[in-house]
XYZ file of C-alpha atoms in Angstrom:
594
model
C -114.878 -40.900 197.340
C -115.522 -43.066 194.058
C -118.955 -41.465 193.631
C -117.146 -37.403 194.369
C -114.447 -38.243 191.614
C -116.897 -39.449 189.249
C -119.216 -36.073 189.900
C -115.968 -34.120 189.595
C -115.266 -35.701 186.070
C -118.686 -35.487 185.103
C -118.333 -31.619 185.410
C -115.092 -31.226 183.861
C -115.810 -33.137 181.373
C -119.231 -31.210 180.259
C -117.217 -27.410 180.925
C -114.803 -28.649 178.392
C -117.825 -30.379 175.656
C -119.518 -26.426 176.287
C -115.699 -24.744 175.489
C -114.939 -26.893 172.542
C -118.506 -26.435 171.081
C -118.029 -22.510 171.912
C -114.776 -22.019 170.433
C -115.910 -24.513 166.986
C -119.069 -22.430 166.828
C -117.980 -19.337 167.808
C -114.611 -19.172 165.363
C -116.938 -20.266 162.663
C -119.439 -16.527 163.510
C -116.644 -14.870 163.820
C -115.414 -16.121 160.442
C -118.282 -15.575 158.711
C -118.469 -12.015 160.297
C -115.634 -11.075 159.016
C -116.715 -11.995 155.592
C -119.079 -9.021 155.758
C -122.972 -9.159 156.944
C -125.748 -9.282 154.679
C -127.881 -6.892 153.656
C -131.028 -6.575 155.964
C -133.792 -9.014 154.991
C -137.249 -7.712 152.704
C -140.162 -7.141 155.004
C -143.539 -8.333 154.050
C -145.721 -5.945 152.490
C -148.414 -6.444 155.268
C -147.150 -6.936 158.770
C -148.722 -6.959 162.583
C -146.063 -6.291 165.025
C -146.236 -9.248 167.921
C -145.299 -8.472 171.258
C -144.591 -11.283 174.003
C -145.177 -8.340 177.180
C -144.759 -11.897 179.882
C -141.231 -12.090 178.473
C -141.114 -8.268 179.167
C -138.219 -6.436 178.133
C -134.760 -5.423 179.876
C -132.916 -2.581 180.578
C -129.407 -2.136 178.823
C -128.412 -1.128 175.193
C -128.673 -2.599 171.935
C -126.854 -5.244 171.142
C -125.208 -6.274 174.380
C -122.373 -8.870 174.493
C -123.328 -12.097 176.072
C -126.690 -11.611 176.982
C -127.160 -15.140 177.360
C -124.416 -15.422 180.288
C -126.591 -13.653 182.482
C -130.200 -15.243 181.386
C -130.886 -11.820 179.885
C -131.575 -12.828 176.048
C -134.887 -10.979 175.773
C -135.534 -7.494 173.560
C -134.568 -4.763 175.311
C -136.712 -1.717 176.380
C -135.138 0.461 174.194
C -135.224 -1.674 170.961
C -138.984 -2.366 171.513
C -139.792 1.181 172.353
C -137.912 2.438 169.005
C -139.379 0.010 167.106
C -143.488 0.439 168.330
C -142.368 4.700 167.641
C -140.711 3.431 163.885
C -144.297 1.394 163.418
C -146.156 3.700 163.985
C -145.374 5.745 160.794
C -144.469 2.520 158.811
C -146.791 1.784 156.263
C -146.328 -1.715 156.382
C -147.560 -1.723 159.815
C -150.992 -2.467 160.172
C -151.708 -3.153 163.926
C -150.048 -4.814 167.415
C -151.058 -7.898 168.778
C -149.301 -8.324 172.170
C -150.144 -10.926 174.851
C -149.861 -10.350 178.437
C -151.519 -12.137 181.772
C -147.755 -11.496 183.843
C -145.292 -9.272 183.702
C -142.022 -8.399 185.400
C -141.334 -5.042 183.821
C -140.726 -2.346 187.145
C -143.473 0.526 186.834
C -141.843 3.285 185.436
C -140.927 0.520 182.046
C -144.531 -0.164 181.915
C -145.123 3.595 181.429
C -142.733 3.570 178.514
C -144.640 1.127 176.826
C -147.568 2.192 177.568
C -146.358 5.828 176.399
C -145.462 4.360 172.933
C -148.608 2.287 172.942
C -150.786 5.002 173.297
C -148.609 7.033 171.004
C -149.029 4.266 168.511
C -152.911 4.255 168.631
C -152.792 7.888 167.289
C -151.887 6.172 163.874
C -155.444 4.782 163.482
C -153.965 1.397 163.516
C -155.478 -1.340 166.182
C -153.348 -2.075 169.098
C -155.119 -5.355 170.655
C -154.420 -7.345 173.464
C -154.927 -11.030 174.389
C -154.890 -12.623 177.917
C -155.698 -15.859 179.408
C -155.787 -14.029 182.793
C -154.572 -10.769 184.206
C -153.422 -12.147 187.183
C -154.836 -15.833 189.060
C -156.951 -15.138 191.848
C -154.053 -12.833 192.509
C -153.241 -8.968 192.409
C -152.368 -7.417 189.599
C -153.151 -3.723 189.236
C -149.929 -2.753 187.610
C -150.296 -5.893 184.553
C -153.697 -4.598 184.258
C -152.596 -0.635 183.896
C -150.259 -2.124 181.055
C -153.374 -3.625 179.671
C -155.259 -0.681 179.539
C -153.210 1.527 177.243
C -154.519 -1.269 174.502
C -157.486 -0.186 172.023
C -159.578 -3.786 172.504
C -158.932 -6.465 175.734
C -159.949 -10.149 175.382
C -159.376 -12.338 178.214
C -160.396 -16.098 178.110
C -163.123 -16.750 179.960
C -162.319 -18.375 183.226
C -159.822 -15.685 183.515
C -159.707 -12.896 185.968
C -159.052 -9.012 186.080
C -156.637 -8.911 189.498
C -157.678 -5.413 190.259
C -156.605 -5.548 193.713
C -155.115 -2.224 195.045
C -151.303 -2.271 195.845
C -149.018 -2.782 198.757
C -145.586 -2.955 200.305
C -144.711 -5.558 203.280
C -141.495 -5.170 204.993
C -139.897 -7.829 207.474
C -138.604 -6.003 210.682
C -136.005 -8.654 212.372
C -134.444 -6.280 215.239
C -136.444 -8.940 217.784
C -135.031 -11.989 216.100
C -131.415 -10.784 215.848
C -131.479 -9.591 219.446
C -132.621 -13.042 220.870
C -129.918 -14.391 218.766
C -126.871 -11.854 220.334
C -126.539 -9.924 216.822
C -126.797 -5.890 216.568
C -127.239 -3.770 213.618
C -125.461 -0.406 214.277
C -126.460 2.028 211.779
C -125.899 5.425 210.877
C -127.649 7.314 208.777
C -128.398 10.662 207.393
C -131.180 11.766 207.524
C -134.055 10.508 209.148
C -135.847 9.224 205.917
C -132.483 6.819 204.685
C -134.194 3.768 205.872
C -132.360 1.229 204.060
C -131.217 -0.880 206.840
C -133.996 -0.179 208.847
C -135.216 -3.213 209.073
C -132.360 -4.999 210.869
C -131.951 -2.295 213.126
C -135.495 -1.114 214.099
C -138.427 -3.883 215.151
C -141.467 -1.901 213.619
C -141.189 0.828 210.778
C -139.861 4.552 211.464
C -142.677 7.291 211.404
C -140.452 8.765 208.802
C -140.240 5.496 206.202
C -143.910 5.322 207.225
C -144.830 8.741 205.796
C -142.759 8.384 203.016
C -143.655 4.715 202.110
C -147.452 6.024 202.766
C -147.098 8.704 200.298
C -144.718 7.006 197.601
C -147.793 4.509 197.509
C -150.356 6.957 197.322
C -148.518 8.690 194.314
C -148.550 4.859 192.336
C -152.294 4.286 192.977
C -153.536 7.705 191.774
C -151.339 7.044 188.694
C -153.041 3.830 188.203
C -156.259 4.726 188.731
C -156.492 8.089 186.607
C -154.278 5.932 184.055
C -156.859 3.511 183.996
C -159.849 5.376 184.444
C -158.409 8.030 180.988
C -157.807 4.599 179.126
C -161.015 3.044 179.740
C -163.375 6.118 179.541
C -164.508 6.007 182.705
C -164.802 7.525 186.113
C -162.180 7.728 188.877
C -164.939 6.826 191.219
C -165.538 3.756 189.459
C -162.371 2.327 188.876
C -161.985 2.592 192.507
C -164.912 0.640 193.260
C -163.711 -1.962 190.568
C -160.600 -2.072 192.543
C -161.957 -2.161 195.727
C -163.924 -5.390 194.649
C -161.557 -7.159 192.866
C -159.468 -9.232 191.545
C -162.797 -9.554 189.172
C -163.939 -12.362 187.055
C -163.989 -11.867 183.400
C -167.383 -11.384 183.125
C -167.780 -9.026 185.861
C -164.560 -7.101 184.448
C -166.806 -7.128 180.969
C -169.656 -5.883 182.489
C -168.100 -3.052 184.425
C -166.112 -1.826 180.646
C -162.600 -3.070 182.128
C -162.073 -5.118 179.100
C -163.805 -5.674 175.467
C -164.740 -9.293 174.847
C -164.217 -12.830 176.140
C -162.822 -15.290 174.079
C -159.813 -17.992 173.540
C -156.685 -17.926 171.754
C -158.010 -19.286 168.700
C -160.853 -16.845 168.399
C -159.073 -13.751 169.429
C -156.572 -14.809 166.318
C -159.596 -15.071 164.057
C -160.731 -11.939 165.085
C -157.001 -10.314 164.187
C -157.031 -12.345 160.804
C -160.093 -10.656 159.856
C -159.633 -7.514 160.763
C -156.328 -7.691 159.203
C -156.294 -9.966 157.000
C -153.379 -11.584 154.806
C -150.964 -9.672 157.728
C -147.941 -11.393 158.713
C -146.606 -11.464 162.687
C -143.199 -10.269 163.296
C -141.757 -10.158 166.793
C -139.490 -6.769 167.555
C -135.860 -8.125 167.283
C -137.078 -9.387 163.870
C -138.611 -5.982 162.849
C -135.286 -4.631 163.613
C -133.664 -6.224 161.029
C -135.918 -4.953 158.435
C -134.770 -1.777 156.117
C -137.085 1.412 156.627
C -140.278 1.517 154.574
C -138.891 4.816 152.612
C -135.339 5.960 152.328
C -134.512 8.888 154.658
C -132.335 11.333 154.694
C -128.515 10.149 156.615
C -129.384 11.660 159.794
C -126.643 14.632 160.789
C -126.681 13.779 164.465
C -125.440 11.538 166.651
C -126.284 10.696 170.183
C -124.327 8.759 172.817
C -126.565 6.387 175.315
C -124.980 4.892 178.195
C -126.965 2.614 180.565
C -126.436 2.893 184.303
C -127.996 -0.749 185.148
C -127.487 -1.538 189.134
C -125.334 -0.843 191.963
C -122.593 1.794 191.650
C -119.169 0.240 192.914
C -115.753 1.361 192.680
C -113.740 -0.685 189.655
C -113.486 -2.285 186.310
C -113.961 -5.203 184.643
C -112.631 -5.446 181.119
C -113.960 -8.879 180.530
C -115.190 -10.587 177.607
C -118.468 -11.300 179.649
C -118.414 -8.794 181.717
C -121.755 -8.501 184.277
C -124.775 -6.280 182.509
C -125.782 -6.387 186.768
C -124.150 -2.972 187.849
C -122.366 0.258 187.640
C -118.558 -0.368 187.587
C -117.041 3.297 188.535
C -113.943 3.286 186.085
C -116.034 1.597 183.171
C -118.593 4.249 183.067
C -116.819 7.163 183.448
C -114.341 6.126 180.934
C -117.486 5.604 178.303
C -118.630 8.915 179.403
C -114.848 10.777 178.436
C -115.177 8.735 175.298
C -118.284 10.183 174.716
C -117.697 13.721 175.082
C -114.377 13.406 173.162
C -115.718 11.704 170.101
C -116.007 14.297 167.623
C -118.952 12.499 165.627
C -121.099 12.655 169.132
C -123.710 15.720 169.686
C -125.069 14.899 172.849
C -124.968 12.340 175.652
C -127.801 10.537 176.662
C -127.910 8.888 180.267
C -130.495 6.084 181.132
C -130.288 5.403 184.789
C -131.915 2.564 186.476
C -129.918 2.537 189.554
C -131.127 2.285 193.388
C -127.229 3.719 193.930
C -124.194 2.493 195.872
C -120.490 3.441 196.850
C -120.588 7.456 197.358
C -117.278 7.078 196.188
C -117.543 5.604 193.405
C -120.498 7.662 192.530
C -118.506 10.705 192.984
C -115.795 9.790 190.237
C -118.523 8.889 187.517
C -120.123 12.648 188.920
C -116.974 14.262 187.867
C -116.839 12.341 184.683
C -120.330 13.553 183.762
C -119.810 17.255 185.288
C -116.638 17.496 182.583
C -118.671 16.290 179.919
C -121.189 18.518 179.902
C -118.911 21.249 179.529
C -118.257 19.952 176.129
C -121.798 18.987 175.146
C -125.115 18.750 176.544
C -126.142 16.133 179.283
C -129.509 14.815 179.155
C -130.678 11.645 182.142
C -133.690 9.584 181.896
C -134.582 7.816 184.739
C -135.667 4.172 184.813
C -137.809 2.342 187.492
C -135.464 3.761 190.123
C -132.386 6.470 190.080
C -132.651 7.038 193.710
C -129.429 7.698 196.241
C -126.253 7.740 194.198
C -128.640 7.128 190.977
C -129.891 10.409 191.775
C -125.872 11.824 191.789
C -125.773 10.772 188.639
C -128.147 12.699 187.287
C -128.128 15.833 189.398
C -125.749 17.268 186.890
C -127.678 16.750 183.948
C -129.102 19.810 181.953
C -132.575 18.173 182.056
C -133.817 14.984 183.466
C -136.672 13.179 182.675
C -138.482 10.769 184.724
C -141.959 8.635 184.302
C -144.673 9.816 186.876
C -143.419 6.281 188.734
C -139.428 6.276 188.851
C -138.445 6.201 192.409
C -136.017 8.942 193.073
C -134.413 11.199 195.614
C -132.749 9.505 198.959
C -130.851 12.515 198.902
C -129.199 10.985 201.749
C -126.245 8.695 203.268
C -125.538 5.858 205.142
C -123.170 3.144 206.643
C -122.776 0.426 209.561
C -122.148 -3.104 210.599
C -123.741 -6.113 212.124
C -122.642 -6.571 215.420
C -122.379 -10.831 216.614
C -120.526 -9.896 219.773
C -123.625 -11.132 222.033
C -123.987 -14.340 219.047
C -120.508 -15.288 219.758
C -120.849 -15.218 223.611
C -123.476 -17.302 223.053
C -121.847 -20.017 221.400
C -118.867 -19.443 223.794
C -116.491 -18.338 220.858
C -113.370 -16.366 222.033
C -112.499 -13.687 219.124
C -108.897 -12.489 219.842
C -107.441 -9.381 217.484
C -104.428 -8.350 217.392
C -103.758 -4.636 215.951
C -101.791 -1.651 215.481
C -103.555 1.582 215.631
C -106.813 2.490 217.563
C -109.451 2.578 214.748
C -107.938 -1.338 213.005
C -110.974 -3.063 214.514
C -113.732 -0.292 214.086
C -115.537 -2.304 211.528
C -114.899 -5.643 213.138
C -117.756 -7.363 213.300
C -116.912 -8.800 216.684
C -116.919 -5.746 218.318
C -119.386 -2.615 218.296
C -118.641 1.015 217.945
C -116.758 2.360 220.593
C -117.836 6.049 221.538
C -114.702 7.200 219.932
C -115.651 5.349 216.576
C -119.261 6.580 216.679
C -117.680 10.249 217.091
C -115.721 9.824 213.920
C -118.080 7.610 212.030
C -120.617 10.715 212.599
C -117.857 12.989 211.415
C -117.580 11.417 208.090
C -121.199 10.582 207.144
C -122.006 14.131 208.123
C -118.780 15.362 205.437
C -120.570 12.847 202.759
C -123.874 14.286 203.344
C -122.861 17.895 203.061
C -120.930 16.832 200.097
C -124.300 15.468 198.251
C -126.515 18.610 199.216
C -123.856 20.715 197.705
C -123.576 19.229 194.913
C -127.457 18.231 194.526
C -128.064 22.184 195.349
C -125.617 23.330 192.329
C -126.553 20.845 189.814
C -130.564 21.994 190.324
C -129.282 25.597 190.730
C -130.835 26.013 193.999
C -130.039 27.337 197.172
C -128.514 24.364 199.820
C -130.848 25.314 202.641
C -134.169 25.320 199.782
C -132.583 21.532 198.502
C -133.104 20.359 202.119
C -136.572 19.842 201.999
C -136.492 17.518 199.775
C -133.504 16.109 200.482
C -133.202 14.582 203.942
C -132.920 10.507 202.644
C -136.659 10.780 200.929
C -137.486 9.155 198.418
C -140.527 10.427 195.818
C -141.876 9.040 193.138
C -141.069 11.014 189.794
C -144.687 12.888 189.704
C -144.040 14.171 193.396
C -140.244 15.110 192.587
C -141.042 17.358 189.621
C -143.269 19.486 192.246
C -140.114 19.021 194.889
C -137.916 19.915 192.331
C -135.474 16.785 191.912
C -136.679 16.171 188.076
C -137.192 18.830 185.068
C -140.140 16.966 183.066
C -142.325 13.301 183.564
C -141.799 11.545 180.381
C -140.358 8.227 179.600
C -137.206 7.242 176.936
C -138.629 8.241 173.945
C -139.525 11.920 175.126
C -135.632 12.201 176.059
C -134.729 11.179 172.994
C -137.052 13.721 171.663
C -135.941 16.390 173.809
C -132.624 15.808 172.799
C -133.085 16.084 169.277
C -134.615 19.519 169.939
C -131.588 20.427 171.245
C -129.724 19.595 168.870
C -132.238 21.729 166.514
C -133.620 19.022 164.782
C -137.128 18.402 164.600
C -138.852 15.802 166.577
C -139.509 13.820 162.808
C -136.081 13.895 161.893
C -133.245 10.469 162.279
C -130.401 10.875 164.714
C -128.169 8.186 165.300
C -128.282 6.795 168.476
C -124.943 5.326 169.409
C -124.117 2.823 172.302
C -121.301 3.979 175.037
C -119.550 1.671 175.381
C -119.859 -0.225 171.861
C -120.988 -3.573 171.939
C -118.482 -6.094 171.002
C -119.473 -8.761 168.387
C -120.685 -11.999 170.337
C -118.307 -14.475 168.610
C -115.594 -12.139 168.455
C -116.225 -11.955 172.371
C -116.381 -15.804 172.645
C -112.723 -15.501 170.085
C -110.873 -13.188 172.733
C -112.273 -15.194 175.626
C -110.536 -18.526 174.612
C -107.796 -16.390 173.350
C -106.820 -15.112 176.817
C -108.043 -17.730 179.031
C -111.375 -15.630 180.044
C -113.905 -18.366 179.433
C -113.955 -19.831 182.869
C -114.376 -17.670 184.275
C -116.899 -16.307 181.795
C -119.067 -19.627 182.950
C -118.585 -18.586 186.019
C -119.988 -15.439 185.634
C -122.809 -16.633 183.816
C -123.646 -18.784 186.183
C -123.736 -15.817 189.071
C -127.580 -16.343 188.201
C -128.087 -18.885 190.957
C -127.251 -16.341 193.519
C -130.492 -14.124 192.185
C -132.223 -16.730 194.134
C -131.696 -14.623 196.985
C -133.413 -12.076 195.766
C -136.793 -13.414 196.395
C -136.047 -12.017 199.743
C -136.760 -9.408 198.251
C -136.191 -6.270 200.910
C -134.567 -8.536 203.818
C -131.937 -9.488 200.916
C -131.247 -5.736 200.228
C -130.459 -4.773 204.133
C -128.681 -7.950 204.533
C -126.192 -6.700 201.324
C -126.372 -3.483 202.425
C -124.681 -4.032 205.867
C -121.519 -5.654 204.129
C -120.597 -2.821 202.408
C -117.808 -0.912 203.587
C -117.683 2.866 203.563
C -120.492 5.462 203.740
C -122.891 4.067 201.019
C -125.606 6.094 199.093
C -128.474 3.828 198.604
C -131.965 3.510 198.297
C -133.933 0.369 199.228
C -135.684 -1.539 196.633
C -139.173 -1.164 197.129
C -141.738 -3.847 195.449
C -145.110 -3.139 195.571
C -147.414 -5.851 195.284
């Protein structure tokens, strides 16, 4: 008991060291904020912009609150993809040196970089590329297609190439919970809304299987005619490569996969030389620096909002509030602010969602649907707007998405895990007592009676009508025509332009392009673009926290982290969340290819 108290102190005492030290440091920002900010800093004369691509980038705005909080302190994708566009046409930007040999970026973010990377390389200025190993004995196709959209490769050389191919594994656990006494009852709609399917079924549906087979099959054509247009070479041969690998250096030299072999120190000598008396400056710091050139005050603004996670109904109006999902009140409130704000033009929407709560997706739909009567609606997908992601968008006037989004699950579904046989087992007596016939439908002592199934059907079929509909209308198609490629499939973004989900592949910057030409500006001239909701000042966060007795739980939050361990589950963890969720639920699996 001695030893507990003394752990218990221990704790308390180092939560209140970490709040004292906040508030002291924090008041002391905020102070100095309100003093007024400096102008930005000089920029060398000569710089090479350095990229870290292991650290990768994140998803989210510019200038988020408490990044920290949720272990999210790196650039974000769209600060490092405006800045490699901005270098391009800077002067004092002579070249990129990035380094890569892992990366956790999702495949649709590595074809925004590697859109702006080979966008950057029609400057005439080097984009080069260092890496100890592209994978270790391991696979890694998709850190090598990132590779590839650099001018010159050097990997060390006892480093490998992990050409590999790519693949998808699923765990299928009906077998295990039957022999345990538990049941996953599902309902779904339709036969392609697998996202449960493997608690419920013991070996994959012919439907996920034709889906999965083809989703797949999109991604490696992608990589190989990526590749193969990169490298200057031959489909045929970049198959081979692949086929063989993961490939030593040399062999990876020999076959034109990469440029030279070298270490750290040369590769820098190399860069020094070629561009000499150059100074390295990471992204965030390029950031700070003032344009090369004065330019005219650009005349337009235009609101992005970020659609990061699962869609769920709520707010949170927290000092360190979660960056992890879609909160249904929040976001459609920033979207009303949006379209009301006189000053905004147009309303951007990045999505990166695999969907949620059809309920909650619904009110954000409305939301956007009445904005867009005011000014034009433009999405761009991230790695996946898929399920309710896709409701989001299907009112846009145009959305984008890379040839690799995952998108679609035009679809619905709902159910409960059943540990009536688990608790027989372990001779457990569950009593209920209720009022009304339907009070213990989704008890999870009890399955569906035929009564519940009846009306469960009922109201999963309403939901799914509900999202044809609306998908139908937003793509101005006919409800019978949206069916095909509706259904619960999901496509990769090449295959839903020709199924007509999507209006044009192209990543971030080429909606932000688009939109500019919509606003009749050309694609060389400035708009603003303007964060929905606005980031609060960090200290001035940290302030209001200790102000109103937020930081707890703001430590709390922060440390919500440790329960991403779960995650490694990957696909097991998904179906797992998935069936504690109440109400009918549009979501897409996550898929990881390997």
């Amino acid at each position: 008991m001695k030893f507990i108290g003394k752990l218990l102190l221990g704790i308390l005492a180092s939560v209140g060291f970490f709040v004292v030290v906040s508030m002291s440091v924090g008041i002391y920002f905020v102070m100095r904020a309100e003093e007024g900010g400096s102008a930005a800093p000089s920029a060398p004369d000569k710089m090479v912009l350095e990229l870290d691509l292991d650290e990768g980038f994140v998803e989210g705005a510019t200038g988020r609150y408490f990044e920290g909080f949720s272990f999210h302190s790196g650039t974000t994708l769209q600060d490092a993809l405006i800045s490699i566009r901005r270098a391009k046409d800077d002067p004092r930007v002579l070249g990129i040196v990035a380094n890569l040999s892992s990366q956790s970026m999702g495949l649709a973010q590595t074809q925004d970089v590697r859109d702006v990377i080979t966008e950057f390389r029609t400057s005439g200025k080097p984009a080069l590329l260092y890496s100890e190993t592209i994978g270790e004995g391991t696979p890694a196709t998709a850190v090598y297609y990132l590779a590839a959209s650099f001018g010159e490769l050097w990997v060390q050389p006892s480093g490998n190439v992990g050409l590999a191919g790519i693949g998808i594994e699923q765990p299928f656990l009906k077998g295990l919970l039957d022999r345990i006494g538990v049941k996953a009852n599902v309902i779904q709609r339709k036969e392609y809304k697998s996202a449960m399917e493997n608690l419920s079924n013991s070996r994959i549906s012919p439907a996920n299987r034709e889906a999965l087979e083809a989703l797949l099959g999109s991604f490696f054509d992608q990589f190989v005619s990526g590749i193969a247009k990169d490298r200057a070479l031959d489909p045929a041969i970049v198959r081979r490569m692949i086929d063989k690998g993961p490939l030593l250096a040399q062999e990876a030299l020999a076959a034109k996969l990469i440029d030279k072999i070298g270490y750290r120190d040369e590769f820098d000598a190399s860069v020094d030389e070629r561009i000499p008396d150059a100074k390295a400056v990471s992204i965030n710091k390029y950031m700070s620096f003032a344009p090369a050139k004065d330019r005219p005050e650009p005349k337009k603004h235009i609101a992005v909002i970020h659609a990061i996670g699962e869609i769920t109904r709520g707010r949170d109006d927290s000092s360190f509030r979660s960056n992890d999902g879609v909160l249904s009140d929040n976001f459609a409130e920033a979207v009303a602010d949006a379209a009301q704000d006189i000053k905004i033009d147009a309303i951007l929407l990045r999505i990166d969602s695999p969907g949620g709560s059809y309920v909650a997706s619904d009110t954000i739909w409305r939301e956007i649907v009445r904005a867009k009567e005011k000014k034009p609606i433009i999405v761009s997908m991230g790695n996946t707007a898929a399920s309710g992601g896709y409701f989001l968008a299907m009112p846009a006037d145009r959305i984008f998405a890379q040839p690799a989004t995952i998108t679609g699950s035009i679809g619905v579904i709902m159910g409960k895990l059943v540990f009536a046989g688990a608790l027989e087992k372990l001779d457990v007596n569950w009593e209920r007592i209720s009022f009304g016939e339907s009070a213990g439908m989704f008890s999870a002592a009890t399955d569906f009676s035929p009564k519940e199934l009846t009306r469960l059907n009922e109201l999963i079929d309403a939901a799914y009508t509900d999202f044809t509909t609306k998908a139908a209308k937003g793509r101005g198609r006919e409800v019978a025509d949206l069916e095909r490629s509706a259904r619960g499939r999901v496509w990769t973004g090449a295959d839903a332009l020709k199924a007509g989900l999507v209006d044009e592949l192209g990543g971030f910057g080429r909606a932000i392009d688009y939109t500019k030409e919509k606003l009749g500006l050309q694609p060389t001239d400035s708009a603003w673009l303007v964060p929905y909701p606005a980031p609060e000042d960090p200290w001035k966060s940290l302030l209001k926290a200790v102000q109103e007795g937020d930081l707890p739980f703001g430590i709390m939050s922060g440390m919500k982290v440790l329960a991403k361990l779960g995650e490694q589950l990957g696909p097991l963890n998904a179906a797992s969340k998935a069936m504690t969720r109440t109400g009918v639920q549009m979501y897409a699996e996550p898929i990881a290819v390997k």
